[in-house]
XYZ file of C-alpha atoms in Angstrom:
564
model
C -24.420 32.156 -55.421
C -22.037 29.317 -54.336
C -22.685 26.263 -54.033
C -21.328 26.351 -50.656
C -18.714 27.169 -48.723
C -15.203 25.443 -49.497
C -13.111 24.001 -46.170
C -11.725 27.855 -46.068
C -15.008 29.426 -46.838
C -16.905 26.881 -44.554
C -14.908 28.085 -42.146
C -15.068 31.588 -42.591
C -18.918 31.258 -42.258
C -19.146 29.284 -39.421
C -16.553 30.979 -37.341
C -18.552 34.398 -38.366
C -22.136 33.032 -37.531
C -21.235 31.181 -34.416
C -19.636 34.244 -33.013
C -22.851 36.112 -33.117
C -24.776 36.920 -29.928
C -28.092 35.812 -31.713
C -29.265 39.135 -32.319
C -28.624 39.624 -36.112
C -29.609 36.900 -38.803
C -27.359 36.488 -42.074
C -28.148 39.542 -43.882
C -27.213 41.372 -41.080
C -24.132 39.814 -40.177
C -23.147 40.243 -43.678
C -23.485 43.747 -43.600
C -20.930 43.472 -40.679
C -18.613 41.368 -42.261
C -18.692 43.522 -45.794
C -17.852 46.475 -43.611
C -14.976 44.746 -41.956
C -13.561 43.636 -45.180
C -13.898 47.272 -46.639
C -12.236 48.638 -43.310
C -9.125 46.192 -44.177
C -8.409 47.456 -47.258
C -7.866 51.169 -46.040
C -4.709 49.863 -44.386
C -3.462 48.869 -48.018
C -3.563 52.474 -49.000
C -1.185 53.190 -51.455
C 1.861 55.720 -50.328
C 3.098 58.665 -52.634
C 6.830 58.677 -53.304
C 8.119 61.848 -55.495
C 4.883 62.552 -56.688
C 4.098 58.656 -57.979
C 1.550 57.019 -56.463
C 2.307 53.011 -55.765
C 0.447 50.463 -53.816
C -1.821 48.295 -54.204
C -5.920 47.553 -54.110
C -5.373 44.429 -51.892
C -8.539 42.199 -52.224
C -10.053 44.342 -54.700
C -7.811 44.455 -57.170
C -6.898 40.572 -56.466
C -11.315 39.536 -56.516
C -11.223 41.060 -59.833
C -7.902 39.771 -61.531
C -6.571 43.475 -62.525
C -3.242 43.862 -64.958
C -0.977 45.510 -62.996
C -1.163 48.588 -65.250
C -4.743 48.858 -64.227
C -3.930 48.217 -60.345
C -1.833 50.972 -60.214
C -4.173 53.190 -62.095
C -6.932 52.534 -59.701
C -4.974 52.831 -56.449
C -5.810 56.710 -56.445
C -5.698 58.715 -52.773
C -9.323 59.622 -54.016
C -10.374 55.868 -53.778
C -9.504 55.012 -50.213
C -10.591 58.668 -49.062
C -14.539 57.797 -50.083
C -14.170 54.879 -49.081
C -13.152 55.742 -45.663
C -15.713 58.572 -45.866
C -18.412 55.853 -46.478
C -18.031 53.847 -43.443
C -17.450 56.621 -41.105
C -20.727 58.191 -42.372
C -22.184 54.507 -41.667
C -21.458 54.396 -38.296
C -23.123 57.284 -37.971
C -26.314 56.160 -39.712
C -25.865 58.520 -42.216
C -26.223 55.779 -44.975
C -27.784 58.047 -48.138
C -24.688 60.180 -47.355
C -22.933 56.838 -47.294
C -24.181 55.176 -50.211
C -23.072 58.192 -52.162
C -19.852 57.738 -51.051
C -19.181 54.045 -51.554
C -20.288 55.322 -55.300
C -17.787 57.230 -55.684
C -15.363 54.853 -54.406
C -16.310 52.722 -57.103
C -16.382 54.943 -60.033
C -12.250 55.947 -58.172
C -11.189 52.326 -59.071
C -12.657 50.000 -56.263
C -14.768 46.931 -57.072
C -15.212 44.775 -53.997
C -17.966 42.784 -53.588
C -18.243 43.860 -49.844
C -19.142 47.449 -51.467
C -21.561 45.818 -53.793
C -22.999 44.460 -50.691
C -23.519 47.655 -49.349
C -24.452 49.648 -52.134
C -27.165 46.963 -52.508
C -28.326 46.992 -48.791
C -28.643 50.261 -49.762
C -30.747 50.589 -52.917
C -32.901 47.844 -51.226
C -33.566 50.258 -48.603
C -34.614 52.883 -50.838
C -37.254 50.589 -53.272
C -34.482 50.409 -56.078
C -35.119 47.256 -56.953
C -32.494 47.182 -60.144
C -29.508 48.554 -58.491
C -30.202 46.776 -55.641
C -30.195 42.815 -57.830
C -27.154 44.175 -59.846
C -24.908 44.843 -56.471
C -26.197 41.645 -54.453
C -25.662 39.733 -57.123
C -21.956 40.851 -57.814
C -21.797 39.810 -53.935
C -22.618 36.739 -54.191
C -19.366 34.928 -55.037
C -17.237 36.223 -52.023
C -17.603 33.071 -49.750
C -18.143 35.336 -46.253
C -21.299 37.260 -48.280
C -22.566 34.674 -50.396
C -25.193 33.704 -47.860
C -26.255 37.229 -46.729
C -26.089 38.387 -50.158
C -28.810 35.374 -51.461
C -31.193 35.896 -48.347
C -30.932 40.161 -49.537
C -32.044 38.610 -52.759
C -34.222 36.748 -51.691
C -36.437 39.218 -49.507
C -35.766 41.625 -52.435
C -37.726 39.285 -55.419
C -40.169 38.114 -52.917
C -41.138 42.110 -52.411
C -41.229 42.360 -56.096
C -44.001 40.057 -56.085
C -41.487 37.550 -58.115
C -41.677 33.961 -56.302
C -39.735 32.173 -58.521
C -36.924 34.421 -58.177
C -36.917 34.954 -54.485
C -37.485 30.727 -54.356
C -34.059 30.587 -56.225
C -32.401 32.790 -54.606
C -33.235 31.533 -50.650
C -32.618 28.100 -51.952
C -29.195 29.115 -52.581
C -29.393 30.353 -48.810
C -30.441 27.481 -47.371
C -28.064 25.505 -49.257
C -24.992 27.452 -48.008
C -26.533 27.443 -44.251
C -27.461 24.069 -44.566
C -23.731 23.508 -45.593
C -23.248 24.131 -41.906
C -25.103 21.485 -40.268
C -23.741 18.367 -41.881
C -19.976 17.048 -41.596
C -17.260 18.066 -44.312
C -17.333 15.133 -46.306
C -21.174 15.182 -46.864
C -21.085 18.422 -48.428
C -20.946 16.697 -51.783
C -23.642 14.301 -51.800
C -25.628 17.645 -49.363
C -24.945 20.231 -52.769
C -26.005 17.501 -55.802
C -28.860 16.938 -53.681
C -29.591 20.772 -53.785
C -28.903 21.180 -57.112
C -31.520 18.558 -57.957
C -34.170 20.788 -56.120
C -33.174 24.052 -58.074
C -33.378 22.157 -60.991
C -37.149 20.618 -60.069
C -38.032 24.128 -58.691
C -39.654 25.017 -62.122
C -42.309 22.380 -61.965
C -43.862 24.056 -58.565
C -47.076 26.083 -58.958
C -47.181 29.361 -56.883
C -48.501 27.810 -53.904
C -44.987 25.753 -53.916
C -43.269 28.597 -54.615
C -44.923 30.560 -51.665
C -44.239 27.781 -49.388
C -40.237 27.546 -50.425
C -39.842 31.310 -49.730
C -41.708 31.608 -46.800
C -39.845 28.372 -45.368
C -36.936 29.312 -46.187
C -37.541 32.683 -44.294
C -38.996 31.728 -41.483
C -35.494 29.008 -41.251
C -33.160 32.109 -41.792
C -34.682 35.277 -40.616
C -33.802 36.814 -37.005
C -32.134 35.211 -34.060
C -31.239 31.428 -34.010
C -31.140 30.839 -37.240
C -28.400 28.699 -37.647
C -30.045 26.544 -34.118
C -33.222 26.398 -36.090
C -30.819 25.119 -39.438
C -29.482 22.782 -36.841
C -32.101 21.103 -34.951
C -33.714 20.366 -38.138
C -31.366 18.529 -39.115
C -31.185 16.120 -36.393
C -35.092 15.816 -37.216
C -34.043 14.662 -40.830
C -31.426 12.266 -39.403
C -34.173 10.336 -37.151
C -36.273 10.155 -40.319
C -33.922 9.065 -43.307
C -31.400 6.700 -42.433
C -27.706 7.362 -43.231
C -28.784 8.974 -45.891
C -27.863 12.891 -45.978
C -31.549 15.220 -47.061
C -31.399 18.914 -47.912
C -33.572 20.286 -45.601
C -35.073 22.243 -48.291
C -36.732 18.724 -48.746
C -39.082 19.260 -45.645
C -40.446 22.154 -47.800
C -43.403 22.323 -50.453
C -40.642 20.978 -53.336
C -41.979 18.867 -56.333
C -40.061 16.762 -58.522
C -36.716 16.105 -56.067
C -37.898 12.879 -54.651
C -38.158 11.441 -58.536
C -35.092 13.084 -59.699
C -33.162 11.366 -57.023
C -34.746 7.738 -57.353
C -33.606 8.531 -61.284
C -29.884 9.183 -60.290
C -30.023 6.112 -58.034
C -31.197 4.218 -61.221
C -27.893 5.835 -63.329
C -25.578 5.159 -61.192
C -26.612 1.448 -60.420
C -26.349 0.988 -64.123
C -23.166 2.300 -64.272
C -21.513 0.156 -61.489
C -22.946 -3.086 -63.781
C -21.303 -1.709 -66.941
C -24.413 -0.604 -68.704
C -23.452 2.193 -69.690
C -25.792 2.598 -72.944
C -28.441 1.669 -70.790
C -27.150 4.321 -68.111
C -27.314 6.867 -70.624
C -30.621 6.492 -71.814
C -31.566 6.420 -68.713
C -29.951 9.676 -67.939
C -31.645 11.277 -71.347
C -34.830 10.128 -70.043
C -34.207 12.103 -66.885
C -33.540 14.931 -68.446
C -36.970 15.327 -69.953
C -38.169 16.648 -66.648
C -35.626 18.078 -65.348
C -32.939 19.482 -68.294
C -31.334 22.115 -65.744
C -30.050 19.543 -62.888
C -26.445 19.902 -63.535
C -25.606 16.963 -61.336
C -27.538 14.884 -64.100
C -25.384 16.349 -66.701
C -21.909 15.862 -64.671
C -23.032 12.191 -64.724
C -23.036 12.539 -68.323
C -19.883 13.289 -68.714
C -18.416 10.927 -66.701
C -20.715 8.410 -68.650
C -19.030 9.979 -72.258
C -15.631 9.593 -70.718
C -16.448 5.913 -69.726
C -17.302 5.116 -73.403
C -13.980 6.501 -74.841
C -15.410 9.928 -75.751
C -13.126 12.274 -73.880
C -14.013 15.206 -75.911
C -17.441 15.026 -75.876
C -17.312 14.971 -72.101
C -14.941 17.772 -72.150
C -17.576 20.082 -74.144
C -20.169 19.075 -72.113
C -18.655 19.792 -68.631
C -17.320 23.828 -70.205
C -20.791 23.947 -70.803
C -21.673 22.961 -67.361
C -18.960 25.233 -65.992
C -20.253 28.454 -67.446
C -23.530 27.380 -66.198
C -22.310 27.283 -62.723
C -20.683 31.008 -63.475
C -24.166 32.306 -65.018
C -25.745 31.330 -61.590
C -23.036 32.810 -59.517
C -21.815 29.398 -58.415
C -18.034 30.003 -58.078
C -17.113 27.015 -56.460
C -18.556 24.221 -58.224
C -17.570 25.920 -61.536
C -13.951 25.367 -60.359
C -14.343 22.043 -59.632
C -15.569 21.240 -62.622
C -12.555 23.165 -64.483
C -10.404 20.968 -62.282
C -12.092 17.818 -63.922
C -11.574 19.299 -67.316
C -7.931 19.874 -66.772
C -7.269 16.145 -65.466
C -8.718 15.100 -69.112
C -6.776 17.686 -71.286
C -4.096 18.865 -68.901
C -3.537 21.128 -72.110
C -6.694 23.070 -72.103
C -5.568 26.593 -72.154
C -8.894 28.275 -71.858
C -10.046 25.484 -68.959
C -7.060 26.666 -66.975
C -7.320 30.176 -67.167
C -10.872 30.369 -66.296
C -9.701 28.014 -63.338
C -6.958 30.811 -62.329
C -9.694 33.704 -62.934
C -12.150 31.875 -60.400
C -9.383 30.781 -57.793
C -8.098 34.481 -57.663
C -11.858 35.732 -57.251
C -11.922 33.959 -54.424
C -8.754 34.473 -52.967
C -7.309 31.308 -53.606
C -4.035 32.638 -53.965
C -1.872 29.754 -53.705
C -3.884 27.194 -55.556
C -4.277 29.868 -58.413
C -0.149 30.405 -57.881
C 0.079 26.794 -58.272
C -1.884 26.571 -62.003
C 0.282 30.108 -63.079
C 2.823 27.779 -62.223
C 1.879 24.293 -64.286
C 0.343 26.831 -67.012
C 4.278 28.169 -67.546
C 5.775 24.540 -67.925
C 3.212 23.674 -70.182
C 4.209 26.720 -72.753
C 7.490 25.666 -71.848
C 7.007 22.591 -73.080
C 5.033 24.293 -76.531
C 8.458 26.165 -76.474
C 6.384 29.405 -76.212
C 9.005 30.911 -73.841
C 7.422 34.343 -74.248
C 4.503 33.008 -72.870
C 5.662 31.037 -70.177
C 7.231 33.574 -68.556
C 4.005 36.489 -68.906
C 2.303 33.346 -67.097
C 5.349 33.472 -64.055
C 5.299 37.080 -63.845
C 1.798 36.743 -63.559
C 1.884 34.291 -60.989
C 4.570 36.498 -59.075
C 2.130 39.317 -59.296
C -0.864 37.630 -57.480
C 1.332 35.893 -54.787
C 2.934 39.288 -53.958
C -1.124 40.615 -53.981
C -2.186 37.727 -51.845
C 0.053 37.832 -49.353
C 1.371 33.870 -50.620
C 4.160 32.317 -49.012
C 7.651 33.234 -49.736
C 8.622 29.876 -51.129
C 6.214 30.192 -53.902
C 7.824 33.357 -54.906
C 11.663 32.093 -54.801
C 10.446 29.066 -57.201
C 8.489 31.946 -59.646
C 11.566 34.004 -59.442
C 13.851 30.721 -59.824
C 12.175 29.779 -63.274
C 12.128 33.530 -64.325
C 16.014 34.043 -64.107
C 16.235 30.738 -65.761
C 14.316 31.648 -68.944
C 16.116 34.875 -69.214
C 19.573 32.940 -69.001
C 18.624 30.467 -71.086
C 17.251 33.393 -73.747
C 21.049 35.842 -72.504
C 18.847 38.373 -71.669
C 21.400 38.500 -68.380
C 20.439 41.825 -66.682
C 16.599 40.877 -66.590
C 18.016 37.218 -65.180
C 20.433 39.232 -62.707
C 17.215 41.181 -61.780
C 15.108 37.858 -60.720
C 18.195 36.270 -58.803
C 19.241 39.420 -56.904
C 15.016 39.431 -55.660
C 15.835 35.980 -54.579
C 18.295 36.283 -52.573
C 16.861 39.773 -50.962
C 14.363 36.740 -49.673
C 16.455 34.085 -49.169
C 20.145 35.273 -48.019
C 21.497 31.523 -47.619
C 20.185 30.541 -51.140
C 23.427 29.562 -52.682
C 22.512 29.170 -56.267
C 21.095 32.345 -56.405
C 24.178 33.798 -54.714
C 26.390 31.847 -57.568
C 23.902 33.595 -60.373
C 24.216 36.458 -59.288
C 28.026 36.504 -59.027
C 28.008 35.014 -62.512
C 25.277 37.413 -64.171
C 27.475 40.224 -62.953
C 30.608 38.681 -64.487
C 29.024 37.878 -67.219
C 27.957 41.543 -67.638
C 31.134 43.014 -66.794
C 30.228 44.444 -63.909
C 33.277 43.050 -61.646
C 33.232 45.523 -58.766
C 29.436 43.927 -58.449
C 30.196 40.640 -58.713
C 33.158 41.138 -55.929
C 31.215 42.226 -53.527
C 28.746 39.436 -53.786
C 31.265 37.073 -54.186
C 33.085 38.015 -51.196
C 29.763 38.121 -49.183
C 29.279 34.479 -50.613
C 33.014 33.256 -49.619
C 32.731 34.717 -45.918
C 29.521 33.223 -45.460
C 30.888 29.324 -46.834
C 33.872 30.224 -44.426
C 31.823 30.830 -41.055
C 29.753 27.817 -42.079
C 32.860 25.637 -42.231
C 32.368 25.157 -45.961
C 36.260 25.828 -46.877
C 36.224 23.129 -49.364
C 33.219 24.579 -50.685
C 34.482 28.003 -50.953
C 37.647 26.603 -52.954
C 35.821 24.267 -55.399
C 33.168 27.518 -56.404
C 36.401 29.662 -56.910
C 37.333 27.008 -59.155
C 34.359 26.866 -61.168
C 34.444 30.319 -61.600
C 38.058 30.611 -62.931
C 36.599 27.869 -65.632
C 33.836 29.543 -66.025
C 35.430 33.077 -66.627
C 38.890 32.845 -67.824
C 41.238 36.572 -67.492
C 39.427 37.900 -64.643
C 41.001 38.998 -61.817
C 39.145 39.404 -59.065
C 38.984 35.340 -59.568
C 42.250 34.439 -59.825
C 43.056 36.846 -56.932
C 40.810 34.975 -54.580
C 41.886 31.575 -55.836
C 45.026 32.500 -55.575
C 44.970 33.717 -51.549
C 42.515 30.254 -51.059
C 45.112 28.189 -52.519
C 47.706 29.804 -50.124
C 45.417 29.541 -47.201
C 45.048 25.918 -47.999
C 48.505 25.093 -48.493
C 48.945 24.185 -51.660
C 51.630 26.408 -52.734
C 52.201 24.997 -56.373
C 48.732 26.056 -56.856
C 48.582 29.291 -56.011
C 52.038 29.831 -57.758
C 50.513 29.370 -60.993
C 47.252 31.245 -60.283
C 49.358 34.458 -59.034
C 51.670 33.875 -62.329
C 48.448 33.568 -64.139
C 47.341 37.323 -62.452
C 50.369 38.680 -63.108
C 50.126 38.350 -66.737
C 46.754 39.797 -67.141
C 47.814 42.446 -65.114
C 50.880 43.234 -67.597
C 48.242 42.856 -70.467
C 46.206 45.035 -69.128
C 49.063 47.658 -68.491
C 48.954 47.310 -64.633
C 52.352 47.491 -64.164
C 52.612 48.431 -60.374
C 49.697 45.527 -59.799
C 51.566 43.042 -61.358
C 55.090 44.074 -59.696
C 52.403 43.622 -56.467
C 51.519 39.658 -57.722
C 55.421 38.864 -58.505
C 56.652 40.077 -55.285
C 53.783 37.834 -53.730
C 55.210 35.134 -56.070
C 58.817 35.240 -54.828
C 57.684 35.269 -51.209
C 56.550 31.517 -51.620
C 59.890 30.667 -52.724
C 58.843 29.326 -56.242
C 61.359 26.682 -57.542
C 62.474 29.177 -60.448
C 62.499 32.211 -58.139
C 65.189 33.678 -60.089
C 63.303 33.955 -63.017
C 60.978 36.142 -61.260
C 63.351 38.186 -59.839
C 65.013 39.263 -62.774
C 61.179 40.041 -64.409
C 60.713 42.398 -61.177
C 63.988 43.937 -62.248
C 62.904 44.712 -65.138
C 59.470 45.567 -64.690
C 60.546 48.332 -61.706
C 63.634 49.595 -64.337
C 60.698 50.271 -66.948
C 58.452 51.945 -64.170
């Protein structure tokens, strides 16, 4: 379960719920959602080409951080065809039919939580009670399911007969829906305050229990819902102040009211510079209630206050994989996030970070920490490493759909750690992708004329090069133009496809001396290179300027046409 829903996922939700016609409550508009999500992916289906199969599984294969070996292995025709099978046969109502096929879908390669949901709407149906946990919960991360998929689990346990499991889970509920009624920027103080319940919850009897889940219920179940999850929170607001109250607190829940009076306490300390005193106080807190994870973020802070960075640092991993046995993607990340501003270094912080943002499909932001992950092996001088962490990061924003800038800079740093290692081709590879997306980029342009050079591959490296020059020209770059022919001719000594174009832009530009000596200069790699009948070609060009010693090169064209 999240926590609840980030600004994206927040809005996801809320966009979702409000557009309801107050027929369906979460669960059901879940189901809708999952089957929307499922319906996307069939438009990802791979093509065949030759008899290979390519493509890829879109948000599936992105939710669960695939290699691209195993992408491609799971992108089978047989994948999409079940699962297209599935939701036609769901429309229908003929969901045994369909559960079977979203099975086999699964066992072709998918693994969506949106067909976890439904396999576990599913098994709920039928009274399997453990099929039916293990698929809801695997839902519960995606941030446009995580609600649905809690309330599922919630009515599931409380079938079961087991409170304190159905208690947990519709807290989690309530928490995300509850997300909903407050403004953005009390969602932080809204989920500590939540987290202090959960953590309390084990000190209620059964009656408590009984009372959370059928609260919690009668808050979420059939039409309204989110109006009932509003108007009582405008009955909390008249009652409390400024201050922001779960409204799980207007349930039978023991133990909050002291946990919170015992943060209060901490963090008073803390702004007087106790921070012994703080800490003790937070120890003594923890004796009734040791699973309140705010308690232990405060902890942390308090270790990192006192000079003990890597105390804190253990602490809060521990607190992160916490937040990922509960399901609870989104705090987990955050508190990665704060691990990574103390030990920016952290290797295992930062992939877990990428892992979680990918999962839920923060494509960018997990783009961005490929990116800062790369520069740091960089700086290790682990090249090898740095660039499996850009290809990586080239892989996921081509999966997510990220913008094309991020890919130029991936590419960018690629074809610069293959030049820098002369592993030209692979470099030539990057910058030619680079300019496929970016036609004006002019450094890439100049790479790839230089890769090819560099490679021997002139006829290549004219054509770009020529593309390159026409495109300075029309721009009005002529100066431009001349000083890159320069650079190349420094650059690349003896070729001449260079000299030939510096040459005819010295002529253009009228400075004859110039282009003189750059023709001479042709000529005698022509003669070198036993072009005879080209070099006769650059002479005559030669004595058509008029050089100052034109008889010189008249009596060299005699000879070089008597020899022909």
């Amino acid at each position: 379960a999240r926590m609840a829903p980030d600004a994206a996922g927040r809005g996801l939700v809320e966009a979702e719920v409000e557009s309801e016609d107050g027929s369906s409550d979460p669960e059901e508009a879940a189901q809708a959602r999952a089957l929307s999500l499922l319906a996307e992916l069939l438009f990802e289906e791979p093509s065949s080409d030759n008899g290979k199969e390519e493509g890829s599984l879109g948000m599936a294969a992105i939710s669960q951080g695939q290699s691209r070996k195993d992408r491609q292995a799971a992108a089978r025709p047989s994948m999409f065809r079940y699962l297209g099978q599935a939701i036609d046969l769901h429309s229908r109502g003929h969901l045994d039919q369909a559960s079977r096929e979203f099975t086999h879908a699964l066992e072709a390669g998918l693994d969506h939580p949106a067909a976890h949901f439904m396999l576990g709407t599913y098994a709920r149906q039928n009274g399997d009670v453990k099929a039916a946990r293990t698929h809801l919960n695997a839902a519960r991360n995606h941030p446009e399911l995580a609600l649905g998929a809690n309330l599922a689990l919630g009515r599931l346990h409380k079938d079961a007969g087991d409170l304190s499991e159905s208690a947990q889970a519709l807290v989690q509920a309530l928490r995300i829906a509850d997300t909903l009624s407050v403004e953005a920027a009390d969602s932080s103080e809204l989920n500590q305050l939540y987290d202090t319940v959960l953590a309390s919850q084990d000190e209620g009897d059964e009656e408590a229990l009984k009372a959370i889940v059928d609260s919690a219920l009668e808050f979420l179940t059939g039409p309204k819902w989110l109006e009932r999850i509003r108007r009582a929170r405008e009955q909390l607001r008249g009652q409390q102040d400024a201050r922001v109250v779960p409204i799980v607190e207007m349930l039978a829940v023991g133990g909050s009211d002291k946990m919170v009076e015992a943060v209060g306490r901490i963090d008073n300390l803390v702004e007087l510079g106790l921070l012994s005193t703080a800490m003790e106080e937070a120890m003594l807190a923890l004796s009734y209630a040791p699973t309140y994870l705010g308690l232990h973020r405060r902890m942390a802070e308090l270790m990192v206050k006192s000079g003990r960075p890597e105390a804190a640092i253990t602490k809060l991993n521990t607190i992160a994989e916490t937040h990922l046995i509960r399901g609870e993607a989104q705090p987990a990340v955050e508190v990665y996030r704060r691990i990574l501003r103390l030990a920016p270094v952290d290797l295992r912080a930062r992939q877990q970070l990428i892992r979680l943002m990918i999962q839920q499909d923060l494509i960018e932001q997990a783009v961005g920490q490929y990116l800062e992950l790369a520069e740091i092996y960089r700086q290790m001088a682990q090249i090898e490493k740095a660039r499996e962490a850009l290809a990586q990061a080239l892989q996921v924003s081509h999966r997510g759909g990220a913008e094309s800038k991020w890919t130029l800079r991936i590419l960018n740093q690629i074809g610069d750690i293959d030049m820098s290692r002369l592993d030209w081709r692979r470099a030539l590879e990057s910058f030619g992708q680079m300019l496929e997306l970016d036609p004006e980029n002019e450094q890439a342009r100049f790479n790839v004329i230089d890769l090819n050079l560099r490679l021997g591959q002139e006829d290549h490296a004219a054509a770009a090069l020529d593309a390159h020059l026409r495109g300075l020209v029309q721009r009005k770059k002529g100066a431009e133009a001349l000083e890159l022919l320069e650079q190349l001719v420094r650059e690349h000594p003896g070729k001449q496809i260079l000299h030939a174009r510096l040459a005819e832009a010295y002529r253009a530009a009228g400075r004859k001396a110039d282009a003189i000596a750059q023709y001479d200069a042709l000529g005698e790699i022509q003669l070198d290179a036993g072009q005879v009948t080209d070099a006769i070609t650059s002479i005559e060009t030669i004595i058509s300027m008029e050089p100052p010693d034109v008889e010189g090169y008249e009596e060299l064209l005699r000879n070089l046409r008597a020899g022909q």
